Amino acid sequence: MAEAGLFAAYAAIGTMAVAPIYFGSFSSLDRLKSMHKKKREHDEFGEFSDSEDEEDETEAVSSEDAYMFPVYGSVALFSMYLVFKYLNTEWVNFLLSAYFAVLGVAALAQVGVRIVKGTTGLKLPLYHVHLVHRHKTMLHLRFSNLHLAMLGVSMVLTGVYLFSKNWVISNLLGLAFSFSAITLIRLDSFKSGMIMLAGLFAYDIFWVFGTEVMVSVAKNFDAPIKVVFPKDVFPADGKLQFTMLGLGDIVVPGIFLALALRFDRHQYLAKLGYDKEKALPKALNGKHRGFGFPVPYFTSCMGAYVAGLATTISVMHVFKAAQPALLYLSPACILAVVATAFARGEVKQVFAYTEESKDEEKDVKPTKTVAPTHRYNLRKSVGAQATPASAGELADDEQEVANVAKILEETVDPIANVSDTESKKPKAKRAAKKTKAKK
């Protein structure tokens, strides 16, 4: 009976690892761009429908970032080890729980919105919160009633977790973190992904086999940074014992699998002749997102991930010792992509593939500097020859331009750079002048 419960726990852990990777990878696919634009996209504050056109801000990971992953991870891990060793564990966990609770509310709410919209196709009007200072947008929030409802639900669940440390809610938070990370963190190339996986492969081996640091932090860190499942749901002594998997073993391979899926779509679109400056290919039937395409790299990489995870669990079960999952997952994912590339004769395309960040995609239009023109800048002579204006005429014209600009700034500018009290002063002066003129 105990053995059956343990294998059920292993199956549950595997399912919780694969689910956020699968759905997070598809969620990372951007909406295709084309020359066709909907009119409502130009209406910044209109009451337009909450739809799939929204894009989240993503974080790109370059090869330089990938090289530093093991370094940053080691510093963070060892720092946590020292904190737990020399400070009060309860207070440290209290602060960490509060921090992760704030993140958890946002992550759960966002995932909840995606689930509801994805399953029901619900579209709701948006509310806008737009903060502008000196013509520059400082903050622009868009949300619907669905966002507010999911925010309330996530706050209740997170509050229950803080007071009860319920393992089910802890898993929900962990899965939400994993899904959000896989959706928003994007590798810019397979080179960056392989560097990251290779570096964290060495990182995992050193900190698990070479020291007690990793295991010690994992046991003391009481926060939703792992998914767990009881080895026996109904133990005789009433004490639950858990098997667990760290979120890093889900997120790190997950963002690599998401890259493989985006490459699959890239290859498919290239065969169709897709160009973002032109109309969508007819084969897509007007769909900017949600169309089917072959996924050989994603399938092989997902298979390799499942095989690597099964190997990790098997070794852990046989030797009764914690295993660094990336020891098996990193080589499996890398070899799966390389083997598929060789089998399909696309090695060159795989290693040449890169993704531009959204900041790089934005077209920056050069601004033309136009020299100020004056009414009296040129005077035509009788012989139709132009002669420069006199210094007095230029001075008069510049003064007039300055006066007009000042009047426009005070009366036409919809978003003033001065306070309400300051902006009222010029109006009062003009009113006084009009009164004197009438007298």
CSV table of C-alpha atoms in Angstrom, one decimal:
chain,number,residue,atom,x,y,z
A,1,MET,CA,0.0,0.0,0.0
A,2,ALA,CA,2.8,2.4,1.0
A,3,GLU,CA,4.6,1.5,-2.3
A,4,ALA,CA,1.5,2.3,-4.3
A,5,GLY,CA,1.1,5.6,-2.6
A,6,LEU,CA,4.8,6.5,-3.4
A,7,PHE,CA,4.4,5.7,-7.1
A,8,ALA,CA,1.2,7.8,-7.1
A,9,ALA,CA,3.3,10.7,-5.6
A,10,TYR,CA,5.9,10.3,-8.3
A,11,ALA,CA,3.2,10.4,-11.0
A,12,ALA,CA,1.7,13.5,-9.4
A,13,ILE,CA,5.1,15.2,-9.3
A,14,GLY,CA,5.7,14.4,-12.9
A,15,THR,CA,2.3,15.7,-14.0
A,16,MET,CA,2.8,19.0,-12.0
A,17,ALA,CA,6.2,19.4,-13.7
A,18,VAL,CA,5.0,18.8,-17.3
A,19,ALA,CA,1.7,20.9,-17.1
A,20,PRO,CA,3.3,24.4,-16.6
A,21,ILE,CA,5.9,23.6,-19.2
A,22,TYR,CA,3.4,22.6,-21.8
A,23,PHE,CA,0.9,25.4,-21.3
A,24,GLY,CA,3.6,28.0,-20.5
A,25,SER,CA,5.4,27.2,-23.8
A,26,PHE,CA,2.3,27.8,-25.9
A,27,SER,CA,1.5,30.9,-23.9
A,28,SER,CA,4.9,32.3,-24.8
A,29,LEU,CA,3.9,32.4,-28.5
A,30,ASP,CA,3.4,36.0,-29.6
A,31,ARG,CA,0.5,37.2,-31.7
A,32,LEU,CA,1.7,37.4,-35.3
A,33,LYS,CA,2.1,40.9,-36.7
A,34,SER,CA,0.9,41.8,-40.2
A,35,MET,CA,0.1,44.9,-42.3
A,36,HIS,CA,-3.6,44.6,-41.2
A,37,LYS,CA,-4.4,46.6,-38.1
A,38,LYS,CA,-7.7,47.0,-36.3
A,39,LYS,CA,-9.0,50.4,-35.9
A,40,ARG,CA,-9.5,50.0,-32.2
A,41,GLU,CA,-5.8,49.6,-31.7
A,42,HIS,CA,-5.4,53.3,-32.3
A,43,ASP,CA,-8.0,54.2,-29.7
A,44,GLU,CA,-5.8,54.2,-26.6
A,45,PHE,CA,-8.5,54.9,-24.1
A,46,GLY,CA,-11.6,53.5,-25.9
A,47,GLU,CA,-13.7,50.9,-24.2
A,48,PHE,CA,-12.4,48.1,-26.3
A,49,SER,CA,-12.7,44.4,-25.5
A,50,ASP,CA,-10.3,42.5,-23.4
A,51,SER,CA,-8.9,40.1,-25.9
A,52,GLU,CA,-6.0,38.0,-27.0
A,53,ASP,CA,-4.3,41.0,-28.6
A,54,GLU,CA,-2.7,41.9,-25.2
A,55,GLU,CA,1.0,41.2,-24.9
A,56,ASP,CA,2.9,40.8,-21.7
A,57,GLU,CA,6.3,42.4,-21.1
A,58,THR,CA,9.0,39.7,-21.5
A,59,GLU,CA,12.5,39.4,-20.3
A,60,ALA,CA,15.1,38.3,-22.8
A,61,VAL,CA,18.1,36.1,-21.8
A,62,SER,CA,21.2,36.5,-23.9
A,63,SER,CA,24.3,34.3,-23.9
A,64,GLU,CA,26.0,36.8,-21.6
A,65,ASP,CA,23.2,36.4,-19.1
A,66,ALA,CA,23.3,32.6,-19.5
A,67,TYR,CA,27.0,32.5,-18.6
A,68,MET,CA,26.2,34.3,-15.3
A,69,PHE,CA,23.2,32.2,-14.3
A,70,PRO,CA,25.3,29.7,-12.3
A,71,VAL,CA,27.2,32.6,-10.6
A,72,TYR,CA,24.1,34.4,-9.5
A,73,GLY,CA,22.5,31.2,-8.5
A,74,SER,CA,25.5,30.2,-6.4
A,75,VAL,CA,25.6,33.6,-4.6
A,76,ALA,CA,21.9,33.5,-3.9
A,77,LEU,CA,22.0,29.9,-2.7
A,78,PHE,CA,25.0,30.3,-0.4
A,79,SER,CA,23.6,33.6,1.0
A,80,MET,CA,20.4,31.8,1.9
A,81,TYR,CA,22.4,29.0,3.5
A,82,LEU,CA,24.3,31.5,5.7
A,83,VAL,CA,21.0,33.4,6.6
A,84,PHE,CA,19.4,30.2,7.8
A,85,LYS,CA,22.5,29.1,9.6
A,86,TYR,CA,23.0,32.3,11.7
A,87,LEU,CA,19.6,33.9,11.9
A,88,ASN,CA,16.3,32.8,13.4
A,89,THR,CA,14.7,30.4,10.9
A,90,GLU,CA,11.2,31.3,11.8
A,91,TRP,CA,11.6,35.0,11.2
A,92,VAL,CA,13.5,34.5,8.0
A,93,ASN,CA,10.7,32.2,6.7
A,94,PHE,CA,8.1,34.8,7.8
A,95,LEU,CA,9.7,37.5,5.8
A,96,LEU,CA,10.2,35.2,2.8
A,97,SER,CA,6.6,34.0,3.0
A,98,ALA,CA,5.4,37.6,3.0
A,99,TYR,CA,7.5,38.4,-0.1
A,100,PHE,CA,6.4,35.3,-2.0
A,101,ALA,CA,2.8,36.0,-0.9
A,102,VAL,CA,2.8,39.3,-2.8
A,103,LEU,CA,4.3,37.7,-5.9
A,104,GLY,CA,1.9,34.8,-5.5
A,105,VAL,CA,-1.2,37.0,-5.5
A,106,ALA,CA,-0.1,38.6,-8.9
A,107,ALA,CA,0.9,35.2,-10.4
A,108,LEU,CA,-2.3,33.4,-9.3
A,109,ALA,CA,-4.5,36.2,-10.5
A,110,GLN,CA,-2.8,36.3,-14.0
A,111,VAL,CA,-3.0,32.5,-14.4
A,112,GLY,CA,-6.6,32.5,-13.3
A,113,VAL,CA,-7.4,35.2,-15.9
A,114,ARG,CA,-5.7,33.1,-18.6
A,115,ILE,CA,-7.5,29.9,-17.6
A,116,VAL,CA,-11.0,31.6,-17.6
A,117,LYS,CA,-10.4,33.4,-20.9
A,118,GLY,CA,-8.9,30.3,-22.5
A,119,THR,CA,-11.7,28.0,-21.5
A,120,THR,CA,-14.7,30.3,-22.0
A,121,GLY,CA,-13.5,32.8,-24.6
A,122,LEU,CA,-14.8,35.6,-22.3
A,123,LYS,CA,-14.1,39.1,-23.4
A,124,LEU,CA,-14.8,42.1,-21.2
A,125,PRO,CA,-14.4,45.9,-21.4
A,126,LEU,CA,-11.2,47.2,-20.0
A,127,TYR,CA,-10.6,49.9,-17.3
A,128,HIS,CA,-7.6,52.2,-17.8
A,129,VAL,CA,-5.3,53.7,-15.3
A,130,HIS,CA,-3.0,56.1,-17.2
A,131,LEU,CA,-0.3,58.2,-15.3
A,132,VAL,CA,1.3,60.9,-17.4
A,133,HIS,CA,4.0,63.4,-16.4
A,134,ARG,CA,5.4,66.0,-18.8
A,135,HIS,CA,3.9,64.3,-21.9
A,136,LYS,CA,5.5,61.0,-20.9
A,137,THR,CA,3.5,57.9,-19.9
A,138,MET,CA,4.8,56.8,-16.5
A,139,LEU,CA,2.2,54.0,-15.9
A,140,HIS,CA,-0.5,52.4,-18.0
A,141,LEU,CA,-2.6,49.7,-16.4
A,142,ARG,CA,-5.4,47.8,-18.2
A,143,PHE,CA,-7.7,45.5,-16.4
A,144,SER,CA,-11.2,44.1,-16.5
A,145,ASN,CA,-13.7,42.9,-14.0
A,146,LEU,CA,-12.3,39.4,-14.5
A,147,HIS,CA,-8.9,40.6,-13.3
A,148,LEU,CA,-10.5,42.1,-10.2
A,149,ALA,CA,-12.4,38.9,-9.5
A,150,MET,CA,-9.3,36.7,-9.9
A,151,LEU,CA,-7.3,39.1,-7.8
A,152,GLY,CA,-9.8,38.7,-4.9
A,153,VAL,CA,-9.7,34.9,-5.2
A,154,SER,CA,-5.8,34.8,-5.3
A,155,MET,CA,-5.7,37.1,-2.2
A,156,VAL,CA,-8.0,34.7,-0.3
A,157,LEU,CA,-6.0,31.7,-1.3
A,158,THR,CA,-2.6,33.3,-0.5
A,159,GLY,CA,-4.0,34.4,2.9
A,160,VAL,CA,-5.1,30.9,3.7
A,161,TYR,CA,-1.6,29.6,2.7
A,162,LEU,CA,0.2,32.1,5.0
A,163,PHE,CA,-1.8,31.0,8.0
A,164,SER,CA,-2.1,27.3,7.3
A,165,LYS,CA,0.9,26.4,5.0
A,166,ASN,CA,-1.5,24.1,3.1
A,167,TRP,CA,0.5,22.0,0.7
A,168,VAL,CA,-2.2,22.1,-2.0
A,169,ILE,CA,-2.2,25.9,-2.1
A,170,SER,CA,1.6,25.9,-2.0
A,171,ASN,CA,1.5,23.8,-5.1
A,172,LEU,CA,-0.9,26.2,-6.8
A,173,LEU,CA,1.4,29.1,-6.1
A,174,GLY,CA,4.4,27.1,-7.3
A,175,LEU,CA,2.7,26.2,-10.5
A,176,ALA,CA,1.6,29.8,-11.1
A,177,PHE,CA,5.2,30.9,-10.6
A,178,SER,CA,6.4,28.3,-13.1
A,179,PHE,CA,3.8,29.1,-15.7
A,180,SER,CA,4.5,32.8,-15.5
A,181,ALA,CA,8.3,32.4,-15.6
A,182,ILE,CA,8.1,30.1,-18.7
A,183,THR,CA,5.8,32.5,-20.4
A,184,LEU,CA,7.8,35.7,-19.7
A,185,ILE,CA,11.4,34.6,-19.7
A,186,ARG,CA,12.7,34.1,-23.2
A,187,LEU,CA,16.0,32.7,-24.4
A,188,ASP,CA,17.2,34.6,-27.5
A,189,SER,CA,18.9,31.6,-29.1
A,190,PHE,CA,19.6,27.9,-28.7
A,191,LYS,CA,23.2,28.9,-28.0
A,192,SER,CA,22.1,30.8,-24.9
A,193,GLY,CA,19.9,28.0,-23.9
A,194,MET,CA,22.6,25.4,-24.1
A,195,ILE,CA,25.0,27.6,-22.2
A,196,MET,CA,22.5,28.1,-19.5
A,197,LEU,CA,21.6,24.4,-19.2
A,198,ALA,CA,25.3,23.4,-19.2
A,199,GLY,CA,26.2,25.9,-16.5
A,200,LEU,CA,23.3,24.9,-14.3
A,201,PHE,CA,24.2,21.3,-14.9
A,202,ALA,CA,27.6,21.9,-13.2
A,203,TYR,CA,25.9,24.1,-10.6
A,204,ASP,CA,23.5,21.4,-9.5
A,205,ILE,CA,26.2,18.7,-9.3
A,206,PHE,CA,28.5,20.9,-7.1
A,207,TRP,CA,25.9,22.1,-4.7
A,208,VAL,CA,24.1,18.8,-4.2
A,209,PHE,CA,27.0,16.3,-4.3
A,210,GLY,CA,29.9,18.6,-3.2
A,211,THR,CA,28.3,20.3,-0.2
A,212,GLU,CA,25.3,20.2,2.1
A,213,VAL,CA,24.2,23.6,1.1
A,214,MET,CA,21.4,22.7,-1.5
A,215,VAL,CA,19.7,20.1,0.7
A,216,SER,CA,20.0,22.3,3.8
A,217,VAL,CA,18.4,25.3,2.2
A,218,ALA,CA,15.6,23.1,0.6
A,219,LYS,CA,14.7,21.7,4.0
A,220,ASN,CA,14.7,25.1,5.8
A,221,PHE,CA,13.1,27.2,3.1
A,222,ASP,CA,9.4,27.2,3.9
A,223,ALA,CA,8.1,29.0,0.8
A,224,PRO,CA,6.3,27.9,-2.4
A,225,ILE,CA,9.5,27.3,-4.4
A,226,LYS,CA,8.8,23.6,-5.0
A,227,VAL,CA,5.9,21.3,-5.8
A,228,VAL,CA,5.2,18.5,-3.3
A,229,PHE,CA,2.9,15.5,-2.9
A,230,PRO,CA,2.5,13.2,0.1
A,231,LYS,CA,4.0,9.7,-0.1
A,232,ASP,CA,0.9,8.4,1.7
A,233,VAL,CA,-2.2,10.6,1.6
A,234,PHE,CA,-3.7,8.9,4.7
A,235,PRO,CA,-0.7,7.9,6.9
A,236,ALA,CA,-1.3,5.7,9.9
A,237,ASP,CA,0.4,8.2,12.3
A,238,GLY,CA,-1.3,11.2,10.7
A,239,LYS,CA,2.0,12.8,9.7
A,240,LEU,CA,2.4,13.5,6.0
A,241,GLN,CA,5.8,12.9,4.4
A,242,PHE,CA,6.4,14.5,1.0
A,243,THR,CA,8.3,13.9,-2.2
A,244,MET,CA,9.2,17.1,-3.9
A,245,LEU,CA,10.7,18.8,-7.0
A,246,GLY,CA,12.2,22.3,-7.1
A,247,LEU,CA,10.7,24.9,-9.3
A,248,GLY,CA,14.1,25.4,-10.9
A,249,ASP,CA,13.9,21.9,-12.3
A,250,ILE,CA,10.7,23.0,-14.1
A,251,VAL,CA,11.4,26.6,-15.1
A,252,VAL,CA,15.0,26.2,-16.4
A,253,PRO,CA,14.2,23.3,-18.9
A,254,GLY,CA,10.8,24.9,-19.5
A,255,ILE,CA,12.1,28.1,-21.0
A,256,PHE,CA,14.3,25.9,-23.2
A,257,LEU,CA,11.3,23.9,-24.4
A,258,ALA,CA,9.4,27.1,-25.0
A,259,LEU,CA,12.2,28.3,-27.3
A,260,ALA,CA,12.0,25.0,-29.2
A,261,LEU,CA,8.3,25.5,-29.7
A,262,ARG,CA,8.8,29.0,-31.0
A,263,PHE,CA,11.4,27.7,-33.4
A,264,ASP,CA,9.0,25.1,-34.7
A,265,ARG,CA,6.5,27.9,-35.4
A,266,HIS,CA,9.2,30.0,-37.0
A,267,GLN,CA,10.1,27.1,-39.4
A,268,TYR,CA,6.5,26.6,-40.3
A,269,LEU,CA,5.9,30.3,-41.0
A,270,ALA,CA,9.1,30.5,-43.1
A,271,LYS,CA,7.8,27.7,-45.3
A,272,LEU,CA,4.5,29.7,-45.7
A,273,GLY,CA,6.5,32.8,-46.7
A,274,TYR,CA,5.2,34.8,-43.7
A,275,ASP,CA,6.3,38.5,-43.6
A,276,LYS,CA,5.2,40.8,-40.8
A,277,GLU,CA,5.2,43.7,-43.3
A,278,LYS,CA,2.6,41.9,-45.5
A,279,ALA,CA,-0.7,40.3,-45.1
A,280,LEU,CA,-1.0,36.9,-43.3
A,281,PRO,CA,-0.5,33.8,-45.5
A,282,LYS,CA,-3.8,32.2,-46.7
A,283,ALA,CA,-3.0,28.9,-44.9
A,284,LEU,CA,-3.4,30.7,-41.5
A,285,ASN,CA,-7.0,31.6,-42.4
A,286,GLY,CA,-6.6,35.0,-40.9
A,287,LYS,CA,-5.5,33.7,-37.5
A,288,HIS,CA,-2.8,35.7,-35.7
A,289,ARG,CA,-2.6,33.1,-33.0
A,290,GLY,CA,-4.0,29.7,-32.1
A,291,PHE,CA,-3.3,28.0,-35.5
A,292,GLY,CA,-1.8,24.5,-35.7
A,293,PHE,CA,1.8,23.8,-36.9
A,294,PRO,CA,4.2,20.8,-36.8
A,295,VAL,CA,6.2,20.7,-33.5
A,296,PRO,CA,9.1,18.2,-34.0
A,297,TYR,CA,11.6,20.0,-31.8
A,298,PHE,CA,9.1,20.6,-29.0
A,299,THR,CA,7.9,17.0,-29.1
A,300,SER,CA,11.4,15.5,-29.0
A,301,CYS,CA,12.5,17.9,-26.2
A,302,MET,CA,9.4,17.2,-24.1
A,303,GLY,CA,10.0,13.5,-24.5
A,304,ALA,CA,13.6,14.0,-23.4
A,305,TYR,CA,12.4,16.0,-20.4
A,306,VAL,CA,9.9,13.3,-19.3
A,307,ALA,CA,12.6,10.6,-19.7
A,308,GLY,CA,15.1,12.7,-17.8
A,309,LEU,CA,12.6,13.3,-15.0
A,310,ALA,CA,11.7,9.6,-14.8
A,311,THR,CA,15.4,8.8,-14.6
A,312,THR,CA,15.9,11.3,-11.8
A,313,ILE,CA,13.0,9.8,-9.8
A,314,SER,CA,14.1,6.2,-10.5
A,315,VAL,CA,17.7,6.9,-9.2
A,316,MET,CA,16.3,8.7,-6.2
A,317,HIS,CA,14.0,5.8,-5.4
A,318,VAL,CA,16.7,3.1,-5.8
A,319,PHE,CA,19.4,4.9,-3.9
A,320,LYS,CA,17.2,6.7,-1.3
A,321,ALA,CA,19.1,9.9,-1.8
A,322,ALA,CA,18.3,13.3,-3.2
A,323,GLN,CA,19.3,13.8,-6.8
A,324,PRO,CA,20.1,17.0,-8.8
A,325,ALA,CA,17.5,16.8,-11.4
A,326,LEU,CA,19.4,19.0,-13.9
A,327,LEU,CA,22.1,16.3,-13.9
A,328,TYR,CA,19.7,14.3,-16.1
A,329,LEU,CA,17.4,17.0,-17.5
A,330,SER,CA,20.1,19.4,-19.0
A,331,PRO,CA,21.8,16.8,-21.2
A,332,ALA,CA,18.5,15.2,-22.2
A,333,CYS,CA,17.1,18.5,-23.5
A,334,ILE,CA,20.3,19.6,-25.3
A,335,LEU,CA,20.7,16.2,-27.0
A,336,ALA,CA,17.1,16.1,-28.0
A,337,VAL,CA,17.4,19.4,-30.0
A,338,VAL,CA,20.7,18.5,-31.5
A,339,ALA,CA,19.6,15.0,-32.5
A,340,THR,CA,16.4,16.4,-34.1
A,341,ALA,CA,18.4,19.0,-36.0
A,342,PHE,CA,20.7,16.4,-37.4
A,343,ALA,CA,17.8,14.1,-38.3
A,344,ARG,CA,16.0,16.8,-40.2
A,345,GLY,CA,19.1,18.4,-41.7
A,346,GLU,CA,18.5,21.7,-40.0
A,347,VAL,CA,21.6,22.1,-37.8
A,348,LYS,CA,22.6,25.4,-39.4
A,349,GLN,CA,19.1,26.8,-39.0
A,350,VAL,CA,18.9,25.8,-35.3
A,351,PHE,CA,22.2,27.5,-34.4
A,352,ALA,CA,21.5,30.5,-36.5
A,353,TYR,CA,18.0,31.1,-35.0
A,354,THR,CA,17.7,34.2,-32.8
A,355,GLU,CA,14.8,36.1,-31.4
A,356,GLU,CA,14.6,39.9,-31.2
A,357,SER,CA,13.5,41.5,-28.0
A,358,LYS,CA,10.4,43.6,-28.2
A,359,ASP,CA,12.5,46.7,-27.5
A,360,GLU,CA,14.6,46.0,-30.6
A,361,GLU,CA,11.5,45.4,-32.7
A,362,LYS,CA,10.1,48.8,-32.1
A,363,ASP,CA,10.9,51.0,-35.1
A,364,VAL,CA,12.4,54.2,-34.0
A,365,LYS,CA,11.6,56.9,-36.6
A,366,PRO,CA,14.3,59.5,-37.0
A,367,THR,CA,13.1,63.0,-36.2
A,368,LYS,CA,13.8,65.7,-38.7
A,369,THR,CA,15.2,68.9,-37.4
A,370,VAL,CA,13.6,71.8,-39.2
A,371,ALA,CA,15.2,75.2,-39.1
A,372,PRO,CA,12.8,77.9,-37.9
A,373,THR,CA,11.4,79.9,-40.7
A,374,HIS,CA,10.6,83.6,-40.3
A,375,ARG,CA,8.1,85.7,-42.2
A,376,TYR,CA,10.8,88.3,-42.9
A,377,ASN,CA,13.7,85.9,-43.3
A,378,LEU,CA,13.9,86.7,-47.0
A,379,ARG,CA,12.8,89.8,-48.9
A,380,LYS,CA,12.2,89.7,-52.6
A,381,SER,CA,13.6,92.5,-54.6
A,382,VAL,CA,12.3,93.8,-57.9
A,383,GLY,CA,14.6,91.5,-59.8
A,384,ALA,CA,13.2,88.5,-58.0
A,385,GLN,CA,16.4,88.1,-56.0
A,386,ALA,CA,16.2,87.1,-52.4
A,387,THR,CA,18.1,89.2,-49.9
A,388,PRO,CA,18.6,88.5,-46.2
A,389,ALA,CA,16.2,90.2,-43.7
A,390,SER,CA,17.6,93.0,-41.5
A,391,ALA,CA,18.6,92.3,-37.9
A,392,GLY,CA,15.6,94.3,-36.7
A,393,GLU,CA,13.1,92.2,-38.7
A,394,LEU,CA,14.6,89.0,-37.4
A,395,ALA,CA,14.5,90.2,-33.8
A,396,ASP,CA,10.8,91.2,-34.2
A,397,ASP,CA,9.9,87.9,-35.8
A,398,GLU,CA,11.7,85.8,-33.1
A,399,GLN,CA,9.9,87.8,-30.4
A,400,GLU,CA,6.6,87.1,-32.1
A,401,VAL,CA,7.3,83.4,-32.4
A,402,ALA,CA,8.2,83.3,-28.7
A,403,ASN,CA,4.9,85.1,-27.8
A,404,VAL,CA,2.8,82.7,-29.9
A,405,ALA,CA,4.6,79.6,-28.4
A,406,LYS,CA,4.0,81.0,-24.9
A,407,ILE,CA,0.3,81.5,-25.6
A,408,LEU,CA,-0.1,78.0,-27.1
A,409,GLU,CA,1.7,76.5,-24.1
A,410,GLU,CA,-0.7,78.2,-21.7
A,411,THR,CA,-3.9,77.7,-23.5
A,412,VAL,CA,-3.7,74.7,-25.9
A,413,ASP,CA,-1.5,72.2,-24.1
A,414,PRO,CA,-3.9,69.5,-22.7
A,415,ILE,CA,-1.4,68.2,-20.2
A,416,ALA,CA,0.2,71.1,-18.5
A,417,ASN,CA,3.7,71.0,-17.0
A,418,VAL,CA,2.7,73.4,-14.2
A,419,SER,CA,0.4,73.1,-11.2
A,420,ASP,CA,-3.2,74.2,-11.2
A,421,THR,CA,-2.5,77.4,-9.3
A,422,GLU,CA,0.4,78.3,-11.6
A,423,SER,CA,-1.6,77.7,-14.7
A,424,LYS,CA,-4.4,80.1,-13.6
A,425,LYS,CA,-2.1,83.1,-13.3
A,426,PRO,CA,-1.7,83.8,-17.1
A,427,LYS,CA,-5.5,83.6,-17.5
A,428,ALA,CA,-6.0,86.2,-14.8
A,429,LYS,CA,-3.5,88.5,-16.4
A,430,ARG,CA,-5.3,88.2,-19.8
A,431,ALA,CA,-8.6,88.9,-18.1
A,432,ALA,CA,-7.2,92.0,-16.5
A,433,LYS,CA,-5.9,93.3,-19.9
A,434,LYS,CA,-9.2,92.8,-21.5
A,435,THR,CA,-10.9,94.8,-18.8
A,436,LYS,CA,-8.5,97.7,-19.3
A,437,ALA,CA,-9.0,97.6,-23.0
A,438,LYS,CA,-12.8,97.9,-22.6
A,439,LYS,CA,-12.4,100.9,-20.3
